[in-house]
Coordinates of N, CA and C in Angstrom, one line a residue:
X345 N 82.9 122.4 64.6 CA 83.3 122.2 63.2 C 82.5 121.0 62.6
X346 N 82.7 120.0 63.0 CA 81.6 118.7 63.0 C 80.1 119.0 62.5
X347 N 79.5 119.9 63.4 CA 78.4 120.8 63.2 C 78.1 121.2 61.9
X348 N 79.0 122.0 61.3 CA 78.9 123.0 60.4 C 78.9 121.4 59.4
X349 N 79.8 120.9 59.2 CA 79.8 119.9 58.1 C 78.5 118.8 58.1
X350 N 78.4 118.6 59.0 CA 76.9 117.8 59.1 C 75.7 118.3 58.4
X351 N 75.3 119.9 58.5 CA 74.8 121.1 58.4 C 74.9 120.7 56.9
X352 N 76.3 120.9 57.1 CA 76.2 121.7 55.2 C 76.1 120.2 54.3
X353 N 76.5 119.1 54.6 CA 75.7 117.8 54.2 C 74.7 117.6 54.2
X354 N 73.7 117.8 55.2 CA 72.1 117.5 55.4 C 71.4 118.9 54.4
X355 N 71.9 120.0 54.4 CA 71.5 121.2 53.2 C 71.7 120.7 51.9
X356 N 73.0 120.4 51.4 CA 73.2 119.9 49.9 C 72.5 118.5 49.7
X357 N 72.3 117.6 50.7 CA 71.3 116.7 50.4 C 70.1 117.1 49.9
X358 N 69.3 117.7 50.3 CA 68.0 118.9 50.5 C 67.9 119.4 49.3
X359 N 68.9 120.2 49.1 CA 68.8 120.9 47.5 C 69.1 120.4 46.6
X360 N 69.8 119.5 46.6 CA 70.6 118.5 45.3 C 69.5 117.5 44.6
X361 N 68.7 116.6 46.4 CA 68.6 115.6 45.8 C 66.6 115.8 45.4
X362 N 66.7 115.5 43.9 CA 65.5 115.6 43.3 C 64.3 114.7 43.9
X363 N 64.8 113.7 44.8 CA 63.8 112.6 44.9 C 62.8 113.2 46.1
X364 N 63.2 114.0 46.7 CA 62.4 114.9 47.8 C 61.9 115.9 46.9
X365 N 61.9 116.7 46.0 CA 61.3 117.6 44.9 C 60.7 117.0 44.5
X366 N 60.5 115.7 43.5 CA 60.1 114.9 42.8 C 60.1 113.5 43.2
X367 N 58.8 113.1 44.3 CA 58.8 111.5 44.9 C 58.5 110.8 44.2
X368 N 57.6 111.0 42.8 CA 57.2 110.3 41.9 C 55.8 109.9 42.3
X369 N 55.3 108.8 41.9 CA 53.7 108.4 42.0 C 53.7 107.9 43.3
X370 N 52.2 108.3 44.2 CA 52.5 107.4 45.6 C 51.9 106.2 45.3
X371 N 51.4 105.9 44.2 CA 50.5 104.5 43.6 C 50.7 103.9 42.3
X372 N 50.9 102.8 41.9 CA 50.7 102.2 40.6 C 49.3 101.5 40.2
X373 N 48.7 101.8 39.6 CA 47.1 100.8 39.1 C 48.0 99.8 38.1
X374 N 48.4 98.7 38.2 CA 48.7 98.0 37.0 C 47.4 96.9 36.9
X375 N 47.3 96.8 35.9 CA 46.0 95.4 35.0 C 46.9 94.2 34.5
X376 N 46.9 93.3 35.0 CA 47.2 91.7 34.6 C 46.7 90.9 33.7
X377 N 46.7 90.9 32.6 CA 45.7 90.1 31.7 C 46.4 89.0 31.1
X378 N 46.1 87.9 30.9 CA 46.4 86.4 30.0 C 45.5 86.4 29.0
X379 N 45.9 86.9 27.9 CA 44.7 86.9 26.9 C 44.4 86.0 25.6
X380 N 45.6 85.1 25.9 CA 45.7 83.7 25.0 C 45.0 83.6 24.0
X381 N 45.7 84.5 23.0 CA 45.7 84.5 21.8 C 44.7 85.6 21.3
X382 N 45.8 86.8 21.0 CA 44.3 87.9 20.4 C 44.3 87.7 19.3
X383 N 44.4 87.1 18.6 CA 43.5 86.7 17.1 C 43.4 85.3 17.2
X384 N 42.3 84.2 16.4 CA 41.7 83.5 16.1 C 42.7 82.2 15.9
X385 N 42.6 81.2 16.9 CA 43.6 80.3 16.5 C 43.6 79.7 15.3
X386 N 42.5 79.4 14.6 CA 42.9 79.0 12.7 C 43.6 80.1 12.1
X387 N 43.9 81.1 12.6 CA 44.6 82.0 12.0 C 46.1 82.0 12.6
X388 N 46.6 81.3 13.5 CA 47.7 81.4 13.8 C 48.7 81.3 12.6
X389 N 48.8 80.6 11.3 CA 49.9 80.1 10.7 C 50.1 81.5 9.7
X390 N 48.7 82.2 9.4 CA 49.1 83.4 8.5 C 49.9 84.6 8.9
X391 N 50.8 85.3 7.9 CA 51.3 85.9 8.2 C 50.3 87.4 7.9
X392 N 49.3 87.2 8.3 CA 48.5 88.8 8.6 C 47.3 88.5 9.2
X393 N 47.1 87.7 10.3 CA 45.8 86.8 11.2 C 44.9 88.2 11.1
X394 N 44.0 87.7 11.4 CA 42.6 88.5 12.1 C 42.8 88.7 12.9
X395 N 42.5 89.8 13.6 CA 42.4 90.0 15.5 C 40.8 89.4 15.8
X396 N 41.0 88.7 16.9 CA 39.8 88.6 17.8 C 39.2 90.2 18.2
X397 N 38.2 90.7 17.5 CA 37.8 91.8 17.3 C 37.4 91.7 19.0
X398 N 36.6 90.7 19.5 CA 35.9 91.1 21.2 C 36.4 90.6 21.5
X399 N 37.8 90.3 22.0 CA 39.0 90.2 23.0 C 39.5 91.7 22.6
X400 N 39.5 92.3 21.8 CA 40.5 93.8 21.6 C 39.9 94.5 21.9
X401 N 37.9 94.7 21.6 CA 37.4 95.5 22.3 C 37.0 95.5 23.5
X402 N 36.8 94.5 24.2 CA 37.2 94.3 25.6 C 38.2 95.0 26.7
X403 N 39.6 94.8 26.0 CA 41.0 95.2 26.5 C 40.9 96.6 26.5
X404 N 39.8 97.0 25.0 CA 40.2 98.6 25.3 C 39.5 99.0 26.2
X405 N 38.1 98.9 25.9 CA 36.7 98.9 27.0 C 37.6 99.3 28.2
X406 N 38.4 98.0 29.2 CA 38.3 98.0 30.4 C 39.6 99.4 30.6
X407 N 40.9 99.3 29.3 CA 41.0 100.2 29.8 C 41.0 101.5 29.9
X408 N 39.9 102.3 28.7 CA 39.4 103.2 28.5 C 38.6 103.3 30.4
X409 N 37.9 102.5 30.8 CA 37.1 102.8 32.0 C 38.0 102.4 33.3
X410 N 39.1 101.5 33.6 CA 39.8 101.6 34.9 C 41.0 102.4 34.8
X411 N 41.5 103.0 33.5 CA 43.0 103.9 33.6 C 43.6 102.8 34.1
X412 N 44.1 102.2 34.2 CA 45.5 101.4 34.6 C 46.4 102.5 34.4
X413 N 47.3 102.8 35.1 CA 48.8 103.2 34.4 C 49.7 102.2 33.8
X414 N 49.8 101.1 34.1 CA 50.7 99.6 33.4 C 49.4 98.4 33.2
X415 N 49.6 98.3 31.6 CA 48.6 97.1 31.6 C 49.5 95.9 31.2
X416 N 49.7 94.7 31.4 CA 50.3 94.0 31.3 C 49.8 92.5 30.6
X417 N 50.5 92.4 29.2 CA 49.4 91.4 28.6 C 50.0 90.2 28.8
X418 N 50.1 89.0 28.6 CA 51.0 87.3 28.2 C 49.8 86.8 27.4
X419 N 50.4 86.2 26.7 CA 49.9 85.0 25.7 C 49.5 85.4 24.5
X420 N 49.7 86.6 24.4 CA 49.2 87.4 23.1 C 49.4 86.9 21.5
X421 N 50.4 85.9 21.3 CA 50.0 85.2 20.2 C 50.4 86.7 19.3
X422 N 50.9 87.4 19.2 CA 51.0 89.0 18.6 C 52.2 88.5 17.1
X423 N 52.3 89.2 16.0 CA 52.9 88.7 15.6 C 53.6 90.2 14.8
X424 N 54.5 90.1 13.9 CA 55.0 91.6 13.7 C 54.1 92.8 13.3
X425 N 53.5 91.7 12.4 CA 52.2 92.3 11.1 C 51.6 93.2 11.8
X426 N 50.8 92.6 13.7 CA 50.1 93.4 13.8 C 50.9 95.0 14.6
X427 N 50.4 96.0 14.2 CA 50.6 97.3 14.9 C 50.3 97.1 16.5
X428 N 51.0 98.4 17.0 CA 50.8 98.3 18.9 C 49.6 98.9 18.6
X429 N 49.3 100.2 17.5 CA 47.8 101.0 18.0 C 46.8 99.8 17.7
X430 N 46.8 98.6 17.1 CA 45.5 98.1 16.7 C 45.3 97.4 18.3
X431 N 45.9 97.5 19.2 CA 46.1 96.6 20.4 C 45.3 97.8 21.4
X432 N 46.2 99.2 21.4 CA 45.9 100.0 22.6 C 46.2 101.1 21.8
X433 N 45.6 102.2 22.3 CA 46.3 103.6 21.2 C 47.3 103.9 21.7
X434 N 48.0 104.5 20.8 CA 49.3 105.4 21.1 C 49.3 106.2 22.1
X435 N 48.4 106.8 22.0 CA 48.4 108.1 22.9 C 47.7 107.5 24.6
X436 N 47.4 106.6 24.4 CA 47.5 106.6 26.1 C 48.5 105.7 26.5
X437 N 49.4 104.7 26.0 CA 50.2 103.8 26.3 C 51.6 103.5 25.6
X438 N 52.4 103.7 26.2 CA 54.0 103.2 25.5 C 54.1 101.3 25.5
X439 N 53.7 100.9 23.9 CA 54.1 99.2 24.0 C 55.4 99.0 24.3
X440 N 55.4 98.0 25.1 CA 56.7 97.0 24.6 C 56.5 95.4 24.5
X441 N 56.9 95.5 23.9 CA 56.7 94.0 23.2 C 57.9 92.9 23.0
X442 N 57.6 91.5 23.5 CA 58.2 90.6 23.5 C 57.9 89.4 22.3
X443 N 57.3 89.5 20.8 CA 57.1 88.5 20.4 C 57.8 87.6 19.9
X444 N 57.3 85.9 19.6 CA 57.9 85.1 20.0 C 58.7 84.9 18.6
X445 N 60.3 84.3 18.8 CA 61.0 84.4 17.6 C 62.4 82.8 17.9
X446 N 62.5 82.5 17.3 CA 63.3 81.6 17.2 C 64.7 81.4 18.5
X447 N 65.3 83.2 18.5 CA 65.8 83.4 19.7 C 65.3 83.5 21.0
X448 N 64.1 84.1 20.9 CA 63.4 84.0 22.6 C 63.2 82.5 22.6
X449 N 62.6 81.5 22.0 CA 61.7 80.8 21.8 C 62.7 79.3 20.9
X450 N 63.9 79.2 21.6 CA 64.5 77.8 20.6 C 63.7 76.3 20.5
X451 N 63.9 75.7 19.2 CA 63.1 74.7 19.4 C 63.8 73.7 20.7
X452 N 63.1 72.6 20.5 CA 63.7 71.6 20.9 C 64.5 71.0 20.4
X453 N 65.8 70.7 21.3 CA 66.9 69.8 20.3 C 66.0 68.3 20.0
X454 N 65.5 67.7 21.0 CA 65.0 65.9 21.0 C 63.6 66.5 19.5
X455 N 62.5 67.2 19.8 CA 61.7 67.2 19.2 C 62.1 68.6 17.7
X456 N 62.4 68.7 17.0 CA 62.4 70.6 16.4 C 61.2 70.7 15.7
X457 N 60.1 69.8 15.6 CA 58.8 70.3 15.1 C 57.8 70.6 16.6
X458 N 58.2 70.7 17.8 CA 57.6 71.0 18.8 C 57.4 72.7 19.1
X459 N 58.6 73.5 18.5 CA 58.5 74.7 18.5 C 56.8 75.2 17.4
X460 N 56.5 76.5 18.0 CA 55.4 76.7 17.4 C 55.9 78.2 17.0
X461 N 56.2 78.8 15.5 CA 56.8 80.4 15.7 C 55.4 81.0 15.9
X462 N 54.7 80.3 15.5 CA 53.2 81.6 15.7 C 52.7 81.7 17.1
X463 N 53.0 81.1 17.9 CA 52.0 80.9 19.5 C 51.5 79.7 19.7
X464 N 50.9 79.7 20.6 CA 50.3 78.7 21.0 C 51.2 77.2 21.1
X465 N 52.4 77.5 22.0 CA 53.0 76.0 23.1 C 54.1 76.4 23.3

């Protein structure tokens, strides 16, 4: 009896469970980048900066030619103005984005001109 239930547990495991049907990827390529600041620091205070045109075509460059599956940016200085496509296109990448705001980012109680809302500290 033992048998049979063991059986019919190790079968409904088998059939049920998706993760042996579907193991998912045996590899991730992720890209690490610090790209401190894609648009032009005299342009931090505007609310519609310039992009650093050869920092953006760079980022795409590399990853139009290594495929990353996860590209991972920090320091990006991004602000709402700019779109995700002007960064990476749509169609190869899902953004998500963290930019910096009052709540992620509280000033200092001792200093409150030490906060920076545009980037850079």
């Amino acid at each position: 009896f033992l048998l049979w239930i063991y059986s019919l547990n190790a079968f409904l495991v088998i059939v049920v469970n998706p993760s042996l049907l579907n193991p998912g990827p045996q590899y991730l390529k992720v890209a690490y980048q610090n790209v401190q600041g894609s648009f032009l620091f005299s342009h931090l205070s505007s609310s519609n900066p310039l992009l650093d045109r050869n920092k953006i075509s760079e980022l795409q460059a590399f990853a139009i030619q290594t495929k990353p599956d996860v590209i991972v940016l920090n320091e990006t200085w991004l602000k709402k103005s700019i779109s995700n496509n002007e960064i990476l296109p749509d169609s190869q990448y899902e953004v998500f984005r963290n930019d910096r705001t009052r709540r992620t980012h509280p000033q200092d109680p001792d200093n409150p001109n030490k906060f920076r809302e545009h980037g850079g500290g």
